[in-house]
Amino acid sequence: MIAGIDTTRLKVFREVAGKRSFTQAATLLNISQPAVSQHVARLEKELGFPLLERTSRQVRLTAAGEVFLRHVDTLLTGLDDARRELTALATSASGQVRMVVFPSAAATFAPSAIGEFRTTYPGVSVAMSEADPPVGVPRLLAGDVDLAVVYDYPLLGLPRDSRLGWESLGLDAMAAAVRADSPLATATGSLPLARLAAEDWIVPGPSMCRDALQEACRRARFRPRVVSETNDYQAMLGLVAAGVGVAVVPGMIGMMPRPRSVVLLPLTGTRLAREVAVVHRRPAAVPPAMAGLRSMLGRALTAGSAGGSAREAAA
């Protein structure tokens, strides 16, 4: 609670409105359904307007509820930013940074950055969760986390939310994953994307990654012949090792253990690459500890990419 505003009631109302269900909101928030009803009733009493219409089958927003819902995320993120800035004024050596990280970053460079952070700022804890950008960015905007480590594909030219500050950590060029005994593996250090046109493909499921891959293949004048789909890069490499097909994976996957029968080759003839970035909400101030974590993430990505390239060359 900040300045007499009960943020719990706001969060409960947001979940009920989003799910159109008291029961689902109670499950998501891990509280009882009567408690959810009490929070909403007290909020309605404080505002002086009914926010929800309750029927036997579903929950509907009233006109006042529609108006109030539009402001709830702004209220919650504003209060959260105020909390963080006040904490930063009080001390830069204590507190917590809540961060959401996309899965392949969580499996590669993020852990070493968090380890360095714990040594440098022993009084500040890091609460890390894992989610791809389409889930992580809304969580950041809703005030559930302080930072998000995300990726974007410049090839797609997608717009960026003006409410977010974007700090690029670098480009993660994509690589072809092929079996070591494949004729494709004889390429001298790199492989044109078009050379994969006749192969069977293992690709991500419906996602930004799939969209970017399809656009890159379209520009290379072919459509990949898809035989398997998975969003798990370890599973993807396992399928390549089993001879199911070829795959295109982020270069940072070279930091991860993989089957010895699989090699990664840099792609040429394409602009297919991910921009990796740390984003935060505007216009909130960035405490020193949070700025330090952003720098550590950048160094960890650079060091990990260099190490992955060295291991690939040695193999």
PDB file of C-alpha atoms in Angstrom:
ATOM      1  CA  MET A   1       0.000   0.000   0.000  1.00  0.00           C
ATOM      2  CA  ILE A   2       1.346   3.448  -0.981  1.00  0.00           C
ATOM      3  CA  ALA A   3      -0.269   6.736   0.116  1.00  0.00           C
ATOM      4  CA  GLY A   4      -3.438   4.917   1.240  1.00  0.00           C
ATOM      5  CA  ILE A   5      -3.991   3.085  -2.063  1.00  0.00           C
ATOM      6  CA  ASP A   6      -4.385  -0.675  -1.682  1.00  0.00           C
ATOM      7  CA  THR A   7      -2.549  -2.068  -4.698  1.00  0.00           C
ATOM      8  CA  THR A   8      -3.776  -5.576  -3.919  1.00  0.00           C
ATOM      9  CA  ARG A   9      -7.354  -4.552  -4.706  1.00  0.00           C
ATOM     10  CA  LEU A  10      -6.230  -3.069  -8.011  1.00  0.00           C
ATOM     11  CA  LYS A  11      -4.406  -6.272  -8.949  1.00  0.00           C
ATOM     12  CA  VAL A  12      -7.372  -8.419  -7.958  1.00  0.00           C
ATOM     13  CA  PHE A  13      -9.759  -6.290 -10.024  1.00  0.00           C
ATOM     14  CA  ARG A  14      -7.392  -6.444 -13.024  1.00  0.00           C
ATOM     15  CA  GLU A  15      -7.285 -10.240 -12.905  1.00  0.00           C
ATOM     16  CA  VAL A  16     -11.055 -10.628 -12.483  1.00  0.00           C
ATOM     17  CA  ALA A  17     -11.654  -8.209 -15.367  1.00  0.00           C
ATOM     18  CA  GLY A  18      -9.097  -9.971 -17.553  1.00  0.00           C
ATOM     19  CA  LYS A  19     -10.338 -13.492 -16.847  1.00  0.00           C
ATOM     20  CA  ARG A  20     -14.015 -12.537 -16.559  1.00  0.00           C
ATOM     21  CA  SER A  21     -14.097 -14.952 -13.633  1.00  0.00           C
ATOM     22  CA  PHE A  22     -13.707 -14.685  -9.853  1.00  0.00           C
ATOM     23  CA  THR A  23     -12.710 -18.358  -9.692  1.00  0.00           C
ATOM     24  CA  GLN A  24      -9.928 -18.094 -12.260  1.00  0.00           C
ATOM     25  CA  ALA A  25      -8.633 -14.896 -10.683  1.00  0.00           C
ATOM     26  CA  ALA A  26      -8.559 -16.571  -7.270  1.00  0.00           C
ATOM     27  CA  THR A  27      -6.573 -19.511  -8.688  1.00  0.00           C
ATOM     28  CA  LEU A  28      -4.112 -17.220 -10.468  1.00  0.00           C
ATOM     29  CA  LEU A  29      -3.592 -15.032  -7.384  1.00  0.00           C
ATOM     30  CA  ASN A  30      -3.469 -18.030  -5.025  1.00  0.00           C
ATOM     31  CA  ILE A  31      -6.157 -16.655  -2.716  1.00  0.00           C
ATOM     32  CA  SER A  32      -9.713 -17.798  -1.936  1.00  0.00           C
ATOM     33  CA  GLN A  33     -12.691 -16.802  -4.065  1.00  0.00           C
ATOM     34  CA  PRO A  34     -14.407 -15.059  -1.109  1.00  0.00           C
ATOM     35  CA  ALA A  35     -11.260 -12.982  -0.630  1.00  0.00           C
ATOM     36  CA  VAL A  36     -11.385 -11.957  -4.296  1.00  0.00           C
ATOM     37  CA  SER A  37     -15.033 -10.924  -3.916  1.00  0.00           C
ATOM     38  CA  GLN A  38     -14.228  -8.906  -0.778  1.00  0.00           C
ATOM     39  CA  HIS A  39     -11.381  -7.031  -2.468  1.00  0.00           C
ATOM     40  CA  VAL A  40     -13.589  -6.092  -5.426  1.00  0.00           C
ATOM     41  CA  ALA A  41     -16.506  -5.084  -3.178  1.00  0.00           C
ATOM     42  CA  ARG A  42     -14.259  -2.810  -1.079  1.00  0.00           C
ATOM     43  CA  LEU A  43     -12.801  -1.232  -4.205  1.00  0.00           C
ATOM     44  CA  GLU A  44     -16.295  -0.541  -5.549  1.00  0.00           C
ATOM     45  CA  LYS A  45     -17.267   1.011  -2.215  1.00  0.00           C
ATOM     46  CA  GLU A  46     -14.175   3.238  -2.201  1.00  0.00           C
ATOM     47  CA  LEU A  47     -14.799   4.407  -5.770  1.00  0.00           C
ATOM     48  CA  GLY A  48     -18.550   4.752  -5.368  1.00  0.00           C
ATOM     49  CA  PHE A  49     -19.295   2.888  -8.603  1.00  0.00           C
ATOM     50  CA  PRO A  50     -20.149  -0.736  -9.417  1.00  0.00           C
ATOM     51  CA  LEU A  51     -17.305  -2.114 -11.536  1.00  0.00           C
ATOM     52  CA  LEU A  52     -18.597  -5.592 -12.345  1.00  0.00           C
ATOM     53  CA  GLU A  53     -21.901  -7.200 -13.181  1.00  0.00           C
ATOM     54  CA  ARG A  54     -22.089 -10.671 -11.653  1.00  0.00           C
ATOM     55  CA  THR A  55     -24.293 -13.306 -13.295  1.00  0.00           C
ATOM     56  CA  SER A  56     -24.525 -17.048 -12.791  1.00  0.00           C
ATOM     57  CA  ARG A  57     -22.461 -17.707 -15.913  1.00  0.00           C
ATOM     58  CA  GLN A  58     -19.963 -14.914 -16.300  1.00  0.00           C
ATOM     59  CA  VAL A  59     -18.638 -11.580 -15.096  1.00  0.00           C
ATOM     60  CA  ARG A  60     -19.048  -8.425 -17.148  1.00  0.00           C
ATOM     61  CA  LEU A  61     -17.522  -4.980 -16.778  1.00  0.00           C
ATOM     62  CA  THR A  62     -19.856  -2.081 -16.170  1.00  0.00           C
ATOM     63  CA  ALA A  63     -19.267   1.197 -17.984  1.00  0.00           C
ATOM     64  CA  ALA A  64     -17.416   2.438 -14.879  1.00  0.00           C
ATOM     65  CA  GLY A  65     -15.438  -0.801 -14.831  1.00  0.00           C
ATOM     66  CA  GLU A  66     -14.341  -0.308 -18.447  1.00  0.00           C
ATOM     67  CA  VAL A  67     -13.127   3.211 -17.652  1.00  0.00           C
ATOM     68  CA  PHE A  68     -11.334   2.181 -14.465  1.00  0.00           C
ATOM     69  CA  LEU A  69      -9.645  -0.831 -16.100  1.00  0.00           C
ATOM     70  CA  ARG A  70      -8.003   1.475 -18.639  1.00  0.00           C
ATOM     71  CA  HIS A  71      -6.236   3.248 -15.772  1.00  0.00           C
ATOM     72  CA  VAL A  72      -5.339   0.306 -13.536  1.00  0.00           C
ATOM     73  CA  ASP A  73      -2.079  -0.659 -15.278  1.00  0.00           C
ATOM     74  CA  THR A  74      -0.977   2.993 -15.263  1.00  0.00           C
ATOM     75  CA  LEU A  75      -1.755   3.255 -11.554  1.00  0.00           C
ATOM     76  CA  LEU A  76       0.088   0.047 -10.689  1.00  0.00           C
ATOM     77  CA  THR A  77       3.182   0.779 -12.769  1.00  0.00           C
ATOM     78  CA  GLY A  78       3.288   4.354 -11.475  1.00  0.00           C
ATOM     79  CA  LEU A  79       3.166   3.171  -7.877  1.00  0.00           C
ATOM     80  CA  ASP A  80       5.797   0.534  -8.583  1.00  0.00           C
ATOM     81  CA  ASP A  81       8.096   3.093 -10.217  1.00  0.00           C
ATOM     82  CA  ALA A  82       7.626   5.400  -7.230  1.00  0.00           C
ATOM     83  CA  ARG A  83       8.547   2.531  -4.882  1.00  0.00           C
ATOM     84  CA  ARG A  84      11.670   1.778  -6.887  1.00  0.00           C
ATOM     85  CA  GLU A  85      12.793   5.420  -7.097  1.00  0.00           C
ATOM     86  CA  LEU A  86      12.245   5.945  -3.369  1.00  0.00           C
ATOM     87  CA  THR A  87      14.258   2.807  -2.678  1.00  0.00           C
ATOM     88  CA  ALA A  88      17.018   4.111  -4.916  1.00  0.00           C
ATOM     89  CA  LEU A  89      17.075   7.393  -2.983  1.00  0.00           C
ATOM     90  CA  ALA A  90      17.297   5.567   0.317  1.00  0.00           C
ATOM     91  CA  THR A  91      20.079   3.206  -0.680  1.00  0.00           C
ATOM     92  CA  SER A  92      21.654   1.661  -3.748  1.00  0.00           C
ATOM     93  CA  ALA A  93      22.995  -1.295  -1.791  1.00  0.00           C
ATOM     94  CA  SER A  94      19.802  -3.090  -0.818  1.00  0.00           C
ATOM     95  CA  GLY A  95      16.492  -4.176  -2.260  1.00  0.00           C
ATOM     96  CA  GLN A  96      15.447  -6.422  -5.126  1.00  0.00           C
ATOM     97  CA  VAL A  97      15.553  -6.334  -8.916  1.00  0.00           C
ATOM     98  CA  ARG A  98      12.807  -8.338 -10.627  1.00  0.00           C
ATOM     99  CA  MET A  99      13.794  -9.466 -14.088  1.00  0.00           C
ATOM    100  CA  VAL A 100      12.168 -11.547 -16.825  1.00  0.00           C
ATOM    101  CA  VAL A 101      14.516 -13.201 -19.332  1.00  0.00           C
ATOM    102  CA  PHE A 102      13.808 -15.027 -22.600  1.00  0.00           C
ATOM    103  CA  PRO A 103      14.583 -18.771 -22.389  1.00  0.00           C
ATOM    104  CA  SER A 104      17.781 -19.054 -24.456  1.00  0.00           C
ATOM    105  CA  ALA A 105      19.280 -16.092 -22.575  1.00  0.00           C
ATOM    106  CA  ALA A 106      18.317 -17.749 -19.282  1.00  0.00           C
ATOM    107  CA  ALA A 107      20.151 -20.880 -20.438  1.00  0.00           C
ATOM    108  CA  THR A 108      23.305 -19.095 -21.620  1.00  0.00           C
ATOM    109  CA  PHE A 109      24.605 -15.676 -20.576  1.00  0.00           C
ATOM    110  CA  ALA A 110      22.118 -14.457 -17.926  1.00  0.00           C
ATOM    111  CA  PRO A 111      23.291 -16.778 -15.089  1.00  0.00           C
ATOM    112  CA  SER A 112      26.890 -15.505 -15.190  1.00  0.00           C
ATOM    113  CA  ALA A 113      25.659 -11.885 -15.123  1.00  0.00           C
ATOM    114  CA  ILE A 114      23.467 -12.641 -12.109  1.00  0.00           C
ATOM    115  CA  GLY A 115      26.413 -14.332 -10.394  1.00  0.00           C
ATOM    116  CA  GLU A 116      28.606 -11.257 -10.949  1.00  0.00           C
ATOM    117  CA  PHE A 117      25.785  -9.023  -9.707  1.00  0.00           C
ATOM    118  CA  ARG A 118      25.422 -10.989  -6.469  1.00  0.00           C
ATOM    119  CA  THR A 119      29.128 -10.487  -5.782  1.00  0.00           C
ATOM    120  CA  THR A 120      29.088  -6.762  -6.601  1.00  0.00           C
ATOM    121  CA  TYR A 121      25.772  -5.978  -4.864  1.00  0.00           C
ATOM    122  CA  PRO A 122      25.455  -8.553  -2.067  1.00  0.00           C
ATOM    123  CA  GLY A 123      22.562  -6.654  -0.464  1.00  0.00           C
ATOM    124  CA  VAL A 124      20.414  -6.651  -3.610  1.00  0.00           C
ATOM    125  CA  SER A 125      18.620  -9.814  -4.667  1.00  0.00           C
ATOM    126  CA  VAL A 126      17.644 -10.722  -8.223  1.00  0.00           C
ATOM    127  CA  ALA A 127      14.314 -12.452  -8.782  1.00  0.00           C
ATOM    128  CA  MET A 128      14.536 -13.949 -12.281  1.00  0.00           C
ATOM    129  CA  SER A 129      11.671 -15.482 -14.210  1.00  0.00           C
ATOM    130  CA  GLU A 130      11.607 -16.824 -17.754  1.00  0.00           C
ATOM    131  CA  ALA A 131       9.352 -15.802 -20.640  1.00  0.00           C
ATOM    132  CA  ASP A 132       9.593 -14.886 -24.308  1.00  0.00           C
ATOM    133  CA  PRO A 133       9.118 -11.182 -25.194  1.00  0.00           C
ATOM    134  CA  PRO A 134       5.393 -11.451 -26.095  1.00  0.00           C
ATOM    135  CA  VAL A 135       4.801 -12.491 -22.459  1.00  0.00           C
ATOM    136  CA  GLY A 136       7.665 -10.680 -20.725  1.00  0.00           C
ATOM    137  CA  VAL A 137       7.019  -7.202 -22.156  1.00  0.00           C
ATOM    138  CA  PRO A 138       3.374  -7.050 -20.973  1.00  0.00           C
ATOM    139  CA  ARG A 139       4.581  -8.147 -17.532  1.00  0.00           C
ATOM    140  CA  LEU A 140       7.069  -5.272 -17.560  1.00  0.00           C
ATOM    141  CA  LEU A 141       4.405  -2.775 -18.619  1.00  0.00           C
ATOM    142  CA  ALA A 142       2.069  -4.094 -15.923  1.00  0.00           C
ATOM    143  CA  GLY A 143       4.712  -3.448 -13.243  1.00  0.00           C
ATOM    144  CA  ASP A 144       5.250  -7.121 -12.370  1.00  0.00           C
ATOM    145  CA  VAL A 145       8.988  -6.889 -13.166  1.00  0.00           C
ATOM    146  CA  ASP A 146      11.589  -4.111 -13.279  1.00  0.00           C
ATOM    147  CA  LEU A 147      13.637  -5.244 -16.280  1.00  0.00           C
ATOM    148  CA  ALA A 148      13.075  -7.508 -19.266  1.00  0.00           C
ATOM    149  CA  VAL A 149      15.789  -9.143 -21.341  1.00  0.00           C
ATOM    150  CA  VAL A 150      14.232  -9.447 -24.785  1.00  0.00           C
ATOM    151  CA  TYR A 151      15.031 -10.000 -28.427  1.00  0.00           C
ATOM    152  CA  ASP A 152      13.765  -8.444 -31.610  1.00  0.00           C
ATOM    153  CA  TYR A 153      14.304  -9.226 -35.293  1.00  0.00           C
ATOM    154  CA  PRO A 154      15.286  -6.086 -37.258  1.00  0.00           C
ATOM    155  CA  LEU A 155      14.352  -8.036 -40.403  1.00  0.00           C
ATOM    156  CA  LEU A 156      10.672  -7.853 -39.390  1.00  0.00           C
ATOM    157  CA  GLY A 157      10.718  -4.114 -38.672  1.00  0.00           C
ATOM    158  CA  LEU A 158       8.270  -4.428 -35.782  1.00  0.00           C
ATOM    159  CA  PRO A 159       7.409  -1.187 -33.897  1.00  0.00           C
ATOM    160  CA  ARG A 160       8.709  -0.697 -30.367  1.00  0.00           C
ATOM    161  CA  ASP A 161       6.532   0.512 -27.524  1.00  0.00           C
ATOM    162  CA  SER A 162       7.326   4.159 -26.745  1.00  0.00           C
ATOM    163  CA  ARG A 163       6.632   3.477 -23.055  1.00  0.00           C
ATOM    164  CA  LEU A 164       9.822   1.399 -22.870  1.00  0.00           C
ATOM    165  CA  GLY A 165      13.484   2.373 -22.763  1.00  0.00           C
ATOM    166  CA  TRP A 166      15.492   0.003 -24.986  1.00  0.00           C
ATOM    167  CA  GLU A 167      19.220  -0.665 -24.387  1.00  0.00           C
ATOM    168  CA  SER A 168      20.740  -2.931 -27.010  1.00  0.00           C
ATOM    169  CA  LEU A 169      23.199  -5.563 -25.800  1.00  0.00           C
ATOM    170  CA  GLY A 170      24.208  -6.655 -29.303  1.00  0.00           C
ATOM    171  CA  LEU A 171      23.201  -8.696 -32.341  1.00  0.00           C
ATOM    172  CA  ASP A 172      22.851 -12.453 -32.103  1.00  0.00           C
ATOM    173  CA  ALA A 173      23.422 -13.727 -35.646  1.00  0.00           C
ATOM    174  CA  MET A 174      21.620 -16.917 -36.580  1.00  0.00           C
ATOM    175  CA  ALA A 175      23.469 -20.125 -37.445  1.00  0.00           C
ATOM    176  CA  ALA A 176      22.671 -23.268 -39.417  1.00  0.00           C
ATOM    177  CA  ALA A 177      22.628 -26.460 -37.363  1.00  0.00           C
ATOM    178  CA  VAL A 178      23.574 -29.457 -39.512  1.00  0.00           C
ATOM    179  CA  ARG A 179      24.998 -32.922 -38.927  1.00  0.00           C
ATOM    180  CA  ALA A 180      28.786 -33.039 -38.960  1.00  0.00           C
ATOM    181  CA  ASP A 181      28.738 -35.799 -41.597  1.00  0.00           C
ATOM    182  CA  SER A 182      26.457 -33.817 -43.941  1.00  0.00           C
ATOM    183  CA  PRO A 183      27.901 -32.404 -47.190  1.00  0.00           C
ATOM    184  CA  LEU A 184      26.637 -29.045 -45.903  1.00  0.00           C
ATOM    185  CA  ALA A 185      29.177 -29.205 -43.066  1.00  0.00           C
ATOM    186  CA  THR A 186      32.062 -28.984 -45.537  1.00  0.00           C
ATOM    187  CA  ALA A 187      31.281 -25.295 -46.065  1.00  0.00           C
ATOM    188  CA  THR A 188      34.336 -23.188 -45.297  1.00  0.00           C
ATOM    189  CA  GLY A 189      33.287 -21.424 -42.130  1.00  0.00           C
ATOM    190  CA  SER A 190      29.803 -20.283 -43.239  1.00  0.00           C
ATOM    191  CA  LEU A 191      26.764 -21.363 -45.209  1.00  0.00           C
ATOM    192  CA  PRO A 192      24.446 -19.400 -47.512  1.00  0.00           C
ATOM    193  CA  LEU A 193      20.833 -19.661 -46.365  1.00  0.00           C
ATOM    194  CA  ALA A 194      19.778 -20.617 -49.896  1.00  0.00           C
ATOM    195  CA  ARG A 195      21.945 -23.782 -49.679  1.00  0.00           C
ATOM    196  CA  LEU A 196      19.366 -25.155 -47.218  1.00  0.00           C
ATOM    197  CA  ALA A 197      16.435 -24.795 -49.627  1.00  0.00           C
ATOM    198  CA  ALA A 198      16.300 -28.495 -50.567  1.00  0.00           C
ATOM    199  CA  GLU A 199      16.595 -29.810 -46.985  1.00  0.00           C
ATOM    200  CA  ASP A 200      13.988 -31.008 -44.518  1.00  0.00           C
ATOM    201  CA  TRP A 201      13.591 -28.432 -41.755  1.00  0.00           C
ATOM    202  CA  ILE A 202      13.050 -28.368 -37.991  1.00  0.00           C
ATOM    203  CA  VAL A 203      11.556 -24.975 -37.146  1.00  0.00           C
ATOM    204  CA  PRO A 204      10.051 -23.105 -34.176  1.00  0.00           C
ATOM    205  CA  GLY A 205       6.304 -23.215 -33.657  1.00  0.00           C
ATOM    206  CA  PRO A 206       4.173 -20.102 -34.334  1.00  0.00           C
ATOM    207  CA  SER A 207       6.211 -17.224 -32.888  1.00  0.00           C
ATOM    208  CA  MET A 208       8.262 -14.173 -33.751  1.00  0.00           C
ATOM    209  CA  CYS A 209      11.192 -16.525 -34.467  1.00  0.00           C
ATOM    210  CA  ARG A 210       9.105 -18.482 -36.967  1.00  0.00           C
ATOM    211  CA  ASP A 211       7.934 -15.261 -38.642  1.00  0.00           C
ATOM    212  CA  ALA A 212      11.518 -14.015 -39.022  1.00  0.00           C
ATOM    213  CA  LEU A 213      12.713 -17.337 -40.424  1.00  0.00           C
ATOM    214  CA  GLN A 214       9.889 -17.453 -42.963  1.00  0.00           C
ATOM    215  CA  GLU A 215      10.617 -13.872 -44.051  1.00  0.00           C
ATOM    216  CA  ALA A 216      14.340 -14.653 -44.477  1.00  0.00           C
ATOM    217  CA  CYS A 217      13.524 -17.752 -46.554  1.00  0.00           C
ATOM    218  CA  ARG A 218      11.043 -15.756 -48.652  1.00  0.00           C
ATOM    219  CA  ARG A 219      13.766 -13.236 -49.431  1.00  0.00           C
ATOM    220  CA  ALA A 220      16.079 -16.112 -50.340  1.00  0.00           C
ATOM    221  CA  ARG A 221      13.328 -17.308 -52.757  1.00  0.00           C
ATOM    222  CA  PHE A 222      12.349 -20.602 -51.179  1.00  0.00           C
ATOM    223  CA  ARG A 223       9.861 -22.038 -48.709  1.00  0.00           C
ATOM    224  CA  PRO A 224      11.298 -24.423 -46.092  1.00  0.00           C
ATOM    225  CA  ARG A 225       9.953 -27.969 -46.150  1.00  0.00           C
ATOM    226  CA  VAL A 226       8.946 -28.333 -42.494  1.00  0.00           C
ATOM    227  CA  VAL A 227       9.024 -31.832 -40.992  1.00  0.00           C
ATOM    228  CA  SER A 228       9.156 -30.995 -37.249  1.00  0.00           C
ATOM    229  CA  GLU A 229       8.332 -28.054 -34.971  1.00  0.00           C
ATOM    230  CA  THR A 230       9.687 -27.263 -31.505  1.00  0.00           C
ATOM    231  CA  ASN A 231      10.468 -24.131 -29.516  1.00  0.00           C
ATOM    232  CA  ASP A 232      13.056 -26.014 -27.436  1.00  0.00           C
ATOM    233  CA  TYR A 233      16.471 -25.479 -29.017  1.00  0.00           C
ATOM    234  CA  GLN A 234      17.968 -28.486 -27.244  1.00  0.00           C
ATOM    235  CA  ALA A 235      15.213 -30.642 -28.761  1.00  0.00           C
ATOM    236  CA  MET A 236      15.877 -29.001 -32.116  1.00  0.00           C
ATOM    237  CA  LEU A 237      19.571 -29.923 -31.954  1.00  0.00           C
ATOM    238  CA  GLY A 238      18.634 -33.434 -30.893  1.00  0.00           C
ATOM    239  CA  LEU A 239      16.440 -33.787 -34.003  1.00  0.00           C
ATOM    240  CA  VAL A 240      19.292 -32.513 -36.189  1.00  0.00           C
ATOM    241  CA  ALA A 241      21.632 -35.061 -34.575  1.00  0.00           C
ATOM    242  CA  ALA A 242      19.077 -37.797 -35.323  1.00  0.00           C
ATOM    243  CA  GLY A 243      19.140 -36.906 -39.018  1.00  0.00           C
ATOM    244  CA  VAL A 244      15.573 -35.547 -39.098  1.00  0.00           C
ATOM    245  CA  GLY A 245      16.570 -32.322 -40.825  1.00  0.00           C
ATOM    246  CA  VAL A 246      18.434 -29.031 -40.561  1.00  0.00           C
ATOM    247  CA  ALA A 247      17.617 -26.053 -38.359  1.00  0.00           C
ATOM    248  CA  VAL A 248      18.441 -22.376 -37.990  1.00  0.00           C
ATOM    249  CA  VAL A 249      19.200 -21.397 -34.405  1.00  0.00           C
ATOM    250  CA  PRO A 250      20.436 -18.287 -32.569  1.00  0.00           C
ATOM    251  CA  GLY A 251      24.211 -17.999 -32.445  1.00  0.00           C
ATOM    252  CA  MET A 252      24.139 -17.915 -28.644  1.00  0.00           C
ATOM    253  CA  ILE A 253      23.084 -21.575 -28.727  1.00  0.00           C
ATOM    254  CA  GLY A 254      26.798 -22.194 -29.331  1.00  0.00           C
ATOM    255  CA  MET A 255      27.276 -21.439 -25.610  1.00  0.00           C
ATOM    256  CA  MET A 256      25.154 -24.475 -24.721  1.00  0.00           C
ATOM    257  CA  PRO A 257      26.209 -28.152 -24.704  1.00  0.00           C
ATOM    258  CA  ARG A 258      25.075 -29.927 -27.851  1.00  0.00           C
ATOM    259  CA  PRO A 259      25.490 -33.314 -29.559  1.00  0.00           C
ATOM    260  CA  ARG A 260      28.992 -33.797 -30.977  1.00  0.00           C
ATOM    261  CA  SER A 261      27.432 -34.861 -34.260  1.00  0.00           C
ATOM    262  CA  VAL A 262      25.955 -31.354 -34.775  1.00  0.00           C
ATOM    263  CA  VAL A 263      27.898 -28.351 -36.044  1.00  0.00           C
ATOM    264  CA  LEU A 264      26.789 -24.719 -36.159  1.00  0.00           C
ATOM    265  CA  LEU A 265      27.715 -22.676 -39.216  1.00  0.00           C
ATOM    266  CA  PRO A 266      27.234 -18.891 -39.522  1.00  0.00           C
ATOM    267  CA  LEU A 267      24.655 -17.994 -42.174  1.00  0.00           C
ATOM    268  CA  THR A 268      25.423 -15.710 -45.096  1.00  0.00           C
ATOM    269  CA  GLY A 269      23.179 -14.162 -47.710  1.00  0.00           C
ATOM    270  CA  THR A 270      20.597 -13.088 -45.143  1.00  0.00           C
ATOM    271  CA  ARG A 271      19.899 -10.368 -42.574  1.00  0.00           C
ATOM    272  CA  LEU A 272      18.452 -12.934 -40.177  1.00  0.00           C
ATOM    273  CA  ALA A 273      19.667 -11.969 -36.671  1.00  0.00           C
ATOM    274  CA  ARG A 274      18.198 -11.176 -33.275  1.00  0.00           C
ATOM    275  CA  GLU A 275      18.891  -7.928 -31.467  1.00  0.00           C
ATOM    276  CA  VAL A 276      19.207  -8.684 -27.758  1.00  0.00           C
ATOM    277  CA  ALA A 277      18.262  -5.870 -25.397  1.00  0.00           C
ATOM    278  CA  VAL A 278      17.389  -4.904 -21.847  1.00  0.00           C
ATOM    279  CA  VAL A 279      14.225  -2.819 -21.573  1.00  0.00           C
ATOM    280  CA  HIS A 280      12.676  -0.868 -18.712  1.00  0.00           C
ATOM    281  CA  ARG A 281       9.666   1.369 -18.293  1.00  0.00           C
ATOM    282  CA  ARG A 282       9.883   5.064 -19.083  1.00  0.00           C
ATOM    283  CA  PRO A 283      10.281   7.574 -17.478  1.00  0.00           C
ATOM    284  CA  ALA A 284      11.268   5.775 -14.279  1.00  0.00           C
ATOM    285  CA  ALA A 285      14.715   6.458 -12.854  1.00  0.00           C
ATOM    286  CA  VAL A 286      17.159   3.547 -13.049  1.00  0.00           C
ATOM    287  CA  PRO A 287      18.808   2.817  -9.680  1.00  0.00           C
ATOM    288  CA  PRO A 288      22.587   2.198  -9.731  1.00  0.00           C
ATOM    289  CA  ALA A 289      22.189  -1.508  -8.996  1.00  0.00           C
ATOM    290  CA  MET A 290      19.821  -1.959 -11.930  1.00  0.00           C
ATOM    291  CA  ALA A 291      22.155  -0.046 -14.250  1.00  0.00           C
ATOM    292  CA  GLY A 292      24.981  -2.280 -13.029  1.00  0.00           C
ATOM    293  CA  LEU A 293      22.994  -5.402 -13.862  1.00  0.00           C
ATOM    294  CA  ARG A 294      22.352  -4.126 -17.386  1.00  0.00           C
ATOM    295  CA  SER A 295      26.092  -3.625 -17.921  1.00  0.00           C
ATOM    296  CA  MET A 296      26.860  -7.083 -16.566  1.00  0.00           C
ATOM    297  CA  LEU A 297      24.333  -8.662 -18.919  1.00  0.00           C
ATOM    298  CA  GLY A 298      26.030  -6.963 -21.873  1.00  0.00           C
ATOM    299  CA  ARG A 299      29.484  -8.172 -20.825  1.00  0.00           C
ATOM    300  CA  ALA A 300      28.184 -11.699 -20.239  1.00  0.00           C
ATOM    301  CA  LEU A 301      26.600 -11.821 -23.697  1.00  0.00           C
ATOM    302  CA  THR A 302      29.807 -10.577 -25.354  1.00  0.00           C
ATOM    303  CA  ALA A 303      32.010 -12.997 -23.412  1.00  0.00           C
ATOM    304  CA  GLY A 304      29.682 -15.931 -24.004  1.00  0.00           C
ATOM    305  CA  SER A 305      29.434 -15.237 -27.733  1.00  0.00           C
ATOM    306  CA  ALA A 306      33.221 -15.069 -28.025  1.00  0.00           C
ATOM    307  CA  GLY A 307      33.591 -18.302 -26.080  1.00  0.00           C
ATOM    308  CA  GLY A 308      30.969 -20.036 -28.215  1.00  0.00           C
ATOM    309  CA  SER A 309      32.734 -18.948 -31.418  1.00  0.00           C
ATOM    310  CA  ALA A 310      36.054 -20.216 -30.069  1.00  0.00           C
ATOM    311  CA  ARG A 311      34.552 -23.593 -29.184  1.00  0.00           C
ATOM    312  CA  GLU A 312      32.998 -23.864 -32.644  1.00  0.00           C
ATOM    313  CA  ALA A 313      36.317 -23.099 -34.318  1.00  0.00           C
ATOM    314  CA  ALA A 314      38.089 -25.680 -32.154  1.00  0.00           C
ATOM    315  CA  ALA A 315      35.517 -28.338 -33.057  1.00  0.00           C
TER     316      ALA A 315
END
